[in-house]
Amino acid sequence: MRIQSVELRHTKMELVSPFETSLGVELYEEHIIVRVDADGASGWGECVVEPRPSYSSETLDTAWHVLRDFLIPGILGIEIRSVEDALSRNAWVRGHRMARAGLEAALSDAFAKTQGISLSALLGGTRSQIPVGVSVGLQPSTSELVRVVAGYLKDGYKRIKIKIAPGRDIPLLEAVRKEFPNIQLQVDANSAYTLKDVELLRRLDEYDLQLIEQPLEYDDIYDHSVLQSKLKTPICLDESIRSVSDAKAAIALGSCKIINIKPGRVGGYTESKRIHDYCAEVGIPVWHGGMDESGIGRAGNVALATLPNFKLPGDISATKRYYKQDIVEPSFEVDSDGMMAVPTKPGIGVDVLQGRLEKFTVRREAFRA
Ligand code: NPG
């Protein structure tokens, strides 16, 4: 496959409702959509960087720079035999995982399309539908939280994740558990606590949580091992796991019992699969996280989550949970059993709506061989 051109688009899409976490409030999602054209196929990927370096140290501008000045020149005009072949040409680039993941996603879609197979099949997926959950942001009041959770349960979701932050934790769980004693419930702290909060975090054990996600520092592994030894609730690491070597260290130290995989955070599908396979080998379940992707990124997430060790429902929700208008069709839906169907057409399996994409593009740059 010869890479003829690559296009970057900075997109800005309005979320259906503000999404508040311990990191701040988001009203819009701004990402970079990557398009790769090769052998008559267009491959699409979503680089999940944000304008500010809050969740990750990358930003829209750093990713744009690294893509434009290093990653794209490394593959443009080149004949590649496989996605791995393309990646090997940029293997010298350190860090900048979200930038690399966006390009790998677009290359993988193009490659799957030229082979006439689905992205799920290319990645080694084994399922035609996947269990999905929903991530609920911090709400203005506890009663509003209960109302929002009730709505999602009615929509079919079988697993609810709620965001917590210091001062907005135990009362939320108390209210949600009182109303819904038997649902699969997990919490996500996005690094908002420290080891000084051990006593408070131990109280989470009373709420029968499936897991607590990333309670401590975003780049910590050791303190999480201290915390895990004091909690019954399994810790799941998100921000701290950037590579398979982080996963090995975290598992060896007992810092977590579950791992969240986001291809953007770890540098792409290939590294995601390494983490997935290592965790499968040592009996650690993984699940797929989300970054409020448009349908392009979501389609990639769905494909990756068809691999067998994705044991828990992912943060891969229906299109309508995020956007009134998406840039792909058909939209992603969740059924009454909390399952999402995996597209079967070649590549990401959904069609990109050019008019919509144009409407949401705030900056564009194209590179030709
Ligand atoms: O369903 O895509 C989704 C959102 C899931 O909560 C979610 N994502 O910390 O995992 C997270 C959080 C997030 C979203 C983080 C956007 C950073 C940006």
Short mmCIF file of C-alpha atoms and ligand atoms in Angstrom, two decimals:
data_model
loop_
_atom_site.label_atom_id
_atom_site.label_comp_id
_atom_site.label_asym_id
_atom_site.label_seq_id
_atom_site.Cartn_x
_atom_site.Cartn_y
_atom_site.Cartn_z
CA MET A 1 0.00 0.00 0.00
CA ARG A 2 1.45 3.37 -1.02
CA ILE A 3 0.63 6.38 1.16
CA GLN A 4 -0.41 9.10 -1.29
CA SER A 5 -1.69 11.80 1.04
CA VAL A 6 -2.51 12.62 4.64
CA GLU A 7 -4.91 15.29 5.85
CA LEU A 8 -5.30 16.73 9.35
CA ARG A 9 -8.43 18.48 10.57
CA HIS A 10 -8.87 20.15 13.92
CA THR A 11 -12.55 19.60 14.70
CA LYS A 12 -14.74 21.21 17.33
CA MET A 13 -18.01 19.46 18.19
CA GLU A 14 -20.54 20.52 20.80
CA LEU A 15 -21.33 17.90 23.45
CA VAL A 16 -25.03 17.24 24.19
CA SER A 17 -24.43 18.28 27.78
CA PRO A 18 -21.44 19.69 29.70
CA PHE A 19 -19.07 16.94 30.91
CA GLU A 20 -17.57 17.73 34.31
CA THR A 21 -14.76 15.72 35.90
CA SER A 22 -12.18 16.50 38.57
CA LEU A 23 -10.12 17.95 35.67
CA GLY A 24 -12.70 20.61 34.71
CA VAL A 25 -15.82 21.08 32.58
CA GLU A 26 -16.01 20.43 28.84
CA LEU A 27 -18.70 21.90 26.60
CA TYR A 28 -17.04 21.02 23.29
CA GLU A 29 -14.76 18.22 22.21
CA GLU A 30 -11.83 19.30 20.05
CA HIS A 31 -9.76 16.56 18.43
CA ILE A 32 -7.68 16.01 15.28
CA ILE A 33 -9.22 13.87 12.55
CA VAL A 34 -6.56 12.16 10.43
CA ARG A 35 -7.23 10.95 6.89
CA VAL A 36 -4.79 8.75 4.99
CA ASP A 37 -5.30 8.04 1.28
CA ALA A 38 -3.60 4.98 -0.14
CA ASP A 39 -4.32 2.71 -3.11
CA GLY A 40 -7.78 4.24 -3.62
CA ALA A 41 -8.84 3.75 0.03
CA SER A 42 -9.42 6.52 2.57
CA GLY A 43 -8.49 5.61 6.14
CA TRP A 44 -9.76 7.61 9.10
CA GLY A 45 -8.42 8.03 12.61
CA GLU A 46 -9.08 10.31 15.54
CA CYS A 47 -6.29 11.82 17.59
CA VAL A 48 -7.84 12.35 21.04
CA VAL A 49 -5.66 15.26 22.16
CA GLU A 50 -7.35 18.23 23.74
CA PRO A 51 -6.53 21.95 23.58
CA ARG A 52 -5.14 21.93 27.16
CA PRO A 53 -2.56 19.53 28.66
CA SER A 54 -4.82 18.40 31.54
CA TYR A 55 -5.67 14.72 31.02
CA SER A 56 -2.50 14.23 28.99
CA SER A 57 0.67 16.30 28.54
CA GLU A 58 -0.02 16.49 24.79
CA THR A 59 -2.13 19.26 23.27
CA LEU A 60 -3.74 19.87 19.91
CA ASP A 61 -0.77 22.01 18.90
CA THR A 62 1.94 19.57 20.02
CA ALA A 63 0.19 16.71 18.21
CA TRP A 64 -0.25 18.79 15.07
CA HIS A 65 3.44 19.71 15.15
CA VAL A 66 4.64 16.14 15.69
CA LEU A 67 2.32 14.77 13.01
CA ARG A 68 3.21 17.45 10.46
CA ASP A 69 6.95 17.65 11.06
CA PHE A 70 7.89 14.07 11.94
CA LEU A 71 5.26 11.33 11.70
CA ILE A 72 3.66 12.20 8.35
CA PRO A 73 7.00 12.82 6.55
CA GLY A 74 8.11 9.40 7.84
CA ILE A 75 5.45 7.55 5.83
CA LEU A 76 4.39 9.84 2.96
CA GLY A 77 4.94 8.38 -0.51
CA ILE A 78 6.20 5.14 0.96
CA GLU A 79 5.11 1.66 -0.03
CA ILE A 80 4.23 -0.27 3.13
CA ARG A 81 3.54 -3.98 3.53
CA SER A 82 1.67 -3.71 6.82
CA VAL A 83 0.72 -1.22 9.49
CA GLU A 84 3.68 -2.46 11.57
CA ASP A 85 5.95 -1.66 8.63
CA ALA A 86 4.68 1.94 8.65
CA LEU A 87 5.05 2.20 12.42
CA SER A 88 8.63 0.96 12.31
CA ARG A 89 9.58 4.01 10.21
CA ASN A 90 8.51 6.30 13.04
CA ALA A 91 9.65 4.08 15.89
CA TRP A 92 12.44 6.55 16.73
CA VAL A 93 9.84 9.13 17.88
CA ARG A 94 9.54 9.09 21.67
CA GLY A 95 6.35 9.94 23.54
CA HIS A 96 3.61 11.89 21.71
CA ARG A 97 1.40 8.84 22.01
CA MET A 98 -1.87 10.49 21.06
CA ALA A 99 -0.30 11.88 17.87
CA ARG A 100 1.07 8.44 16.97
CA ALA A 101 -2.20 6.70 17.80
CA GLY A 102 -4.22 9.01 15.54
CA LEU A 103 -1.99 8.21 12.56
CA GLU A 104 -1.90 4.49 13.34
CA ALA A 105 -5.71 4.46 13.47
CA ALA A 106 -6.02 6.06 10.02
CA LEU A 107 -3.36 3.74 8.57
CA SER A 108 -5.09 0.70 10.06
CA ASP A 109 -8.45 1.72 8.61
CA ALA A 110 -6.89 2.25 5.16
CA PHE A 111 -5.03 -1.05 5.40
CA ALA A 112 -8.15 -3.00 6.44
CA LYS A 113 -10.09 -1.38 3.59
CA THR A 114 -7.48 -2.34 1.00
CA GLN A 115 -7.66 -5.92 2.34
CA GLY A 116 -11.49 -5.87 2.31
CA ILE A 117 -11.71 -6.81 6.00
CA SER A 118 -13.14 -5.10 9.07
CA LEU A 119 -10.84 -3.26 11.47
CA SER A 120 -11.97 -5.71 14.16
CA ALA A 121 -10.75 -8.61 12.01
CA LEU A 122 -7.46 -6.81 11.27
CA LEU A 123 -6.85 -6.33 15.01
CA GLY A 124 -7.72 -9.95 15.84
CA GLY A 125 -11.13 -9.28 17.39
CA THR A 126 -13.44 -12.18 18.10
CA ARG A 127 -16.87 -10.66 18.88
CA SER A 128 -19.77 -9.32 16.84
CA GLN A 129 -21.15 -7.26 19.72
CA ILE A 130 -19.58 -5.75 22.81
CA PRO A 131 -20.88 -4.87 26.28
CA VAL A 132 -20.84 -1.12 26.86
CA GLY A 133 -21.34 1.19 29.81
CA VAL A 134 -21.67 4.90 30.32
CA SER A 135 -19.55 7.47 32.12
CA VAL A 136 -21.55 10.07 34.03
CA GLY A 137 -19.87 13.40 34.74
CA LEU A 138 -20.15 15.32 38.02
CA GLN A 139 -23.67 16.76 38.25
CA PRO A 140 -24.93 19.99 39.83
CA SER A 141 -26.74 18.03 42.60
CA THR A 142 -27.10 14.50 43.95
CA SER A 143 -30.75 14.33 42.88
CA GLU A 144 -29.73 15.32 39.35
CA LEU A 145 -27.11 12.54 39.37
CA VAL A 146 -29.72 9.96 40.37
CA ARG A 147 -32.03 11.23 37.63
CA VAL A 148 -29.29 11.05 34.98
CA VAL A 149 -28.27 7.52 36.06
CA ALA A 150 -31.92 6.40 35.91
CA GLY A 151 -32.13 7.72 32.34
CA TYR A 152 -29.06 5.77 31.23
CA LEU A 153 -30.32 2.56 32.86
CA LYS A 154 -33.55 3.04 30.93
CA ASP A 155 -31.48 3.42 27.74
CA GLY A 156 -30.12 -0.11 28.32
CA TYR A 157 -26.73 0.47 29.95
CA LYS A 158 -25.88 -2.24 32.47
CA ARG A 159 -22.80 -0.54 33.91
CA ILE A 160 -22.61 2.99 35.24
CA LYS A 161 -19.40 4.88 36.00
CA ILE A 162 -19.64 8.05 38.01
CA LYS A 163 -16.99 10.71 38.37
CA ILE A 164 -15.93 11.60 41.89
CA ALA A 165 -13.77 14.36 43.38
CA PRO A 166 -12.87 15.36 46.95
CA GLY A 167 -16.06 16.53 48.66
CA ARG A 168 -18.16 15.01 45.90
CA ASP A 169 -17.74 11.31 46.59
CA ILE A 170 -19.40 9.39 49.46
CA PRO A 171 -22.73 11.30 49.35
CA LEU A 172 -23.01 10.59 45.61
CA LEU A 173 -22.42 6.88 46.12
CA GLU A 174 -24.81 6.79 49.07
CA ALA A 175 -27.57 8.28 46.92
CA VAL A 176 -26.92 6.16 43.81
CA ARG A 177 -26.59 2.88 45.76
CA LYS A 178 -29.77 3.61 47.74
CA GLU A 179 -31.74 4.05 44.54
CA PHE A 180 -30.03 1.28 42.50
CA PRO A 181 -28.69 -1.35 44.95
CA ASN A 182 -27.78 -3.96 42.34
CA ILE A 183 -26.32 -2.18 39.32
CA GLN A 184 -22.73 -2.63 38.14
CA LEU A 185 -21.22 0.58 39.47
CA GLN A 186 -17.70 2.02 39.22
CA VAL A 187 -16.12 5.36 40.08
CA ASP A 188 -13.45 7.45 38.37
CA ALA A 189 -11.39 9.99 40.31
CA ASN A 190 -9.06 11.18 37.51
CA SER A 191 -6.16 11.46 40.01
CA ALA A 192 -7.99 13.70 42.46
CA TYR A 193 -6.82 12.02 45.73
CA THR A 194 -3.56 11.32 47.55
CA LEU A 195 -2.47 8.70 50.07
CA LYS A 196 -3.59 11.12 52.78
CA ASP A 197 -7.14 10.20 51.75
CA VAL A 198 -6.75 6.48 52.55
CA GLU A 199 -9.41 6.47 55.25
CA LEU A 200 -11.94 8.14 52.99
CA LEU A 201 -11.08 5.84 50.08
CA ARG A 202 -11.50 2.79 52.33
CA ARG A 203 -15.11 3.82 52.85
CA LEU A 204 -15.70 3.17 49.16
CA ASP A 205 -15.47 -0.55 50.00
CA GLU A 206 -18.99 -0.27 51.47
CA TYR A 207 -20.58 0.40 48.09
CA ASP A 208 -19.84 -2.82 46.23
CA LEU A 209 -17.98 -1.08 43.40
CA GLN A 210 -16.70 -2.98 40.40
CA LEU A 211 -13.59 -0.78 40.55
CA ILE A 212 -12.16 2.60 41.43
CA GLU A 213 -10.34 4.19 38.53
CA GLN A 214 -7.12 6.22 38.88
CA PRO A 215 -7.56 7.55 42.42
CA LEU A 216 -3.98 8.88 42.79
CA GLU A 217 -1.45 10.89 40.75
CA TYR A 218 -1.69 10.59 36.97
CA ASP A 219 1.85 9.20 36.64
CA ASP A 220 2.05 7.20 39.86
CA ILE A 221 2.44 3.44 40.12
CA TYR A 222 3.98 2.91 43.59
CA ASP A 223 1.46 4.81 45.75
CA HIS A 224 -1.37 2.91 44.06
CA SER A 225 0.22 -0.34 45.27
CA VAL A 226 0.15 1.00 48.84
CA LEU A 227 -3.48 2.03 48.42
CA GLN A 228 -4.53 -1.25 46.77
CA SER A 229 -3.13 -3.19 49.74
CA LYS A 230 -5.55 -1.29 51.98
CA LEU A 231 -8.68 -1.52 49.81
CA LYS A 232 -11.02 -4.39 48.94
CA THR A 233 -12.31 -2.51 45.89
CA PRO A 234 -10.14 -3.27 42.84
CA ILE A 235 -8.10 -0.32 41.62
CA CYS A 236 -8.14 0.18 37.85
CA LEU A 237 -5.36 2.28 36.35
CA ASP A 238 -5.99 4.62 33.43
CA GLU A 239 -3.68 7.67 33.22
CA SER A 240 -0.71 5.82 34.80
CA ILE A 241 -0.55 3.13 32.10
CA ARG A 242 1.12 4.49 28.96
CA SER A 243 2.78 1.30 27.73
CA VAL A 244 3.08 -2.42 28.29
CA SER A 245 6.08 -1.77 30.51
CA ASP A 246 3.94 0.44 32.79
CA ALA A 247 1.36 -2.36 32.87
CA LYS A 248 4.04 -4.90 33.85
CA ALA A 249 5.32 -2.67 36.65
CA ALA A 250 1.82 -1.93 37.96
CA ILE A 251 0.82 -5.59 37.96
CA ALA A 252 4.09 -6.75 39.53
CA LEU A 253 3.72 -4.19 42.34
CA GLY A 254 0.04 -4.99 42.92
CA SER A 255 -0.96 -1.41 42.06
CA CYS A 256 -4.15 -2.46 40.26
CA LYS A 257 -6.32 -5.49 39.53
CA ILE A 258 -7.83 -4.14 36.31
CA ILE A 259 -6.51 -1.96 33.47
CA ASN A 260 -8.31 0.58 31.30
CA ILE A 261 -6.98 0.68 27.72
CA LYS A 262 -7.34 3.76 25.53
CA PRO A 263 -5.38 3.55 22.29
CA GLY A 264 -4.69 7.31 22.36
CA ARG A 265 -3.14 7.17 25.82
CA VAL A 266 -0.83 4.26 25.01
CA GLY A 267 0.24 5.22 21.47
CA GLY A 268 -2.11 3.19 19.28
CA TYR A 269 -3.66 -0.18 18.57
CA THR A 270 -0.36 -2.06 18.49
CA GLU A 271 0.64 -0.99 22.01
CA SER A 272 -2.98 -1.53 23.15
CA LYS A 273 -2.77 -5.11 21.91
CA ARG A 274 0.54 -5.64 23.69
CA ILE A 275 -1.07 -4.51 26.95
CA HIS A 276 -4.18 -6.58 26.23
CA ASP A 277 -2.14 -9.71 25.52
CA TYR A 278 0.14 -9.30 28.53
CA CYS A 279 -2.85 -8.78 30.83
CA ALA A 280 -4.56 -11.86 29.34
CA GLU A 281 -1.41 -13.89 30.06
CA VAL A 282 -1.29 -12.87 33.72
CA GLY A 283 -5.06 -12.93 34.34
CA ILE A 284 -5.73 -9.20 34.60
CA PRO A 285 -8.98 -8.13 32.90
CA VAL A 286 -9.00 -4.99 30.75
CA TRP A 287 -11.75 -2.72 29.49
CA HIS A 288 -11.90 0.03 26.90
CA GLY A 289 -11.94 3.65 28.04
CA GLY A 290 -13.28 6.62 26.10
CA MET A 291 -12.24 10.18 25.29
CA ASP A 292 -15.61 11.50 24.05
CA GLU A 293 -14.66 10.50 20.53
CA SER A 294 -16.69 11.30 17.44
CA GLY A 295 -17.98 8.33 15.47
CA ILE A 296 -14.56 7.95 13.81
CA GLY A 297 -12.71 7.31 17.06
CA ARG A 298 -15.65 5.39 18.50
CA ALA A 299 -15.63 2.97 15.55
CA GLY A 300 -11.96 2.26 16.26
CA ASN A 301 -12.67 1.75 19.96
CA VAL A 302 -15.49 -0.68 19.17
CA ALA A 303 -13.18 -2.69 16.89
CA LEU A 304 -10.42 -2.92 19.52
CA ALA A 305 -12.89 -3.87 22.26
CA THR A 306 -13.79 -7.02 20.30
CA LEU A 307 -10.54 -8.63 21.50
CA PRO A 308 -11.19 -11.40 24.04
CA ASN A 309 -9.61 -9.98 27.22
CA PHE A 310 -11.82 -6.86 27.14
CA LYS A 311 -13.84 -8.42 29.94
CA LEU A 312 -15.73 -5.46 31.39
CA PRO A 313 -18.11 -3.07 29.59
CA GLY A 314 -16.29 -0.15 27.97
CA ASP A 315 -16.80 3.62 28.07
CA ILE A 316 -18.13 3.26 24.55
CA SER A 317 -21.63 4.68 24.64
CA ALA A 318 -24.28 5.40 22.02
CA THR A 319 -23.69 8.39 19.73
CA LYS A 320 -26.58 10.30 21.31
CA ARG A 321 -24.84 10.29 24.70
CA TYR A 322 -22.18 12.60 23.19
CA TYR A 323 -23.36 14.47 20.09
CA LYS A 324 -26.57 15.68 18.47
CA GLN A 325 -24.83 15.55 15.12
CA ASP A 326 -22.00 13.11 14.50
CA ILE A 327 -19.61 12.97 11.53
CA VAL A 328 -20.35 9.33 10.63
CA GLU A 329 -23.33 7.20 9.85
CA PRO A 330 -24.92 4.97 10.92
CA SER A 331 -24.84 6.10 14.53
CA PHE A 332 -23.80 3.77 17.34
CA GLU A 333 -26.65 2.41 19.45
CA VAL A 334 -26.92 0.41 22.65
CA ASP A 335 -29.60 -2.29 22.96
CA SER A 336 -31.72 -3.21 25.98
CA ASP A 337 -29.06 -5.72 27.12
CA GLY A 338 -26.37 -3.02 27.17
CA MET A 339 -24.72 -4.38 24.01
CA MET A 340 -23.41 -2.54 20.95
CA ALA A 341 -23.21 -4.14 17.50
CA VAL A 342 -19.80 -4.16 15.81
CA PRO A 343 -19.81 -2.79 12.23
CA THR A 344 -19.00 -5.47 9.67
CA LYS A 345 -18.09 -3.44 6.57
CA PRO A 346 -14.37 -3.08 5.69
CA GLY A 347 -12.26 -0.87 7.93
CA ILE A 348 -14.01 1.14 10.64
CA GLY A 349 -17.29 0.10 9.03
CA VAL A 350 -19.05 3.48 9.15
CA ASP A 351 -19.23 6.22 6.51
CA VAL A 352 -17.76 9.66 7.13
CA LEU A 353 -20.19 12.49 6.35
CA GLN A 354 -18.09 15.02 4.44
CA GLY A 355 -20.53 17.92 4.87
CA ARG A 356 -20.67 17.47 8.64
CA LEU A 357 -16.91 17.06 8.88
CA GLU A 358 -16.49 20.30 6.95
CA LYS A 359 -18.94 22.06 9.26
CA PHE A 360 -16.99 21.05 12.38
CA THR A 361 -13.50 21.72 10.94
CA VAL A 362 -11.73 24.77 12.34
CA ARG A 363 -8.30 24.15 10.78
CA ARG A 364 -7.06 21.90 8.01
CA GLU A 365 -3.74 20.96 6.44
CA ALA A 366 -3.03 18.46 3.67
CA PHE A 367 0.22 16.70 2.78
CA ARG A 368 0.86 15.02 -0.57
CA ALA A 369 3.59 12.67 -1.71
O1 NPG B 1 -17.48 7.83 27.18
O2 NPG B 1 -15.89 8.62 25.92
C1 NPG B 1 -16.49 8.54 27.00
C2 NPG B 1 -15.99 9.36 28.16
C3 NPG B 1 -15.43 8.48 29.21
O3 NPG B 1 -15.10 9.40 31.35
C4 NPG B 1 -14.67 9.25 30.25
N1 NPG B 1 -13.52 9.75 29.85
O4 NPG B 1 -11.15 10.22 32.39
O5 NPG B 1 -11.69 8.52 31.24
C5 NPG B 1 -11.78 9.70 31.48
C6 NPG B 1 -12.73 10.59 30.69
C7 NPG B 1 -12.09 11.63 29.82
C8 NPG B 1 -12.82 12.15 28.78
C9 NPG B 1 -10.82 12.05 30.01
C10 NPG B 1 -12.27 13.12 27.94
C11 NPG B 1 -10.28 13.01 29.18
C12 NPG B 1 -11.00 13.53 28.15
#
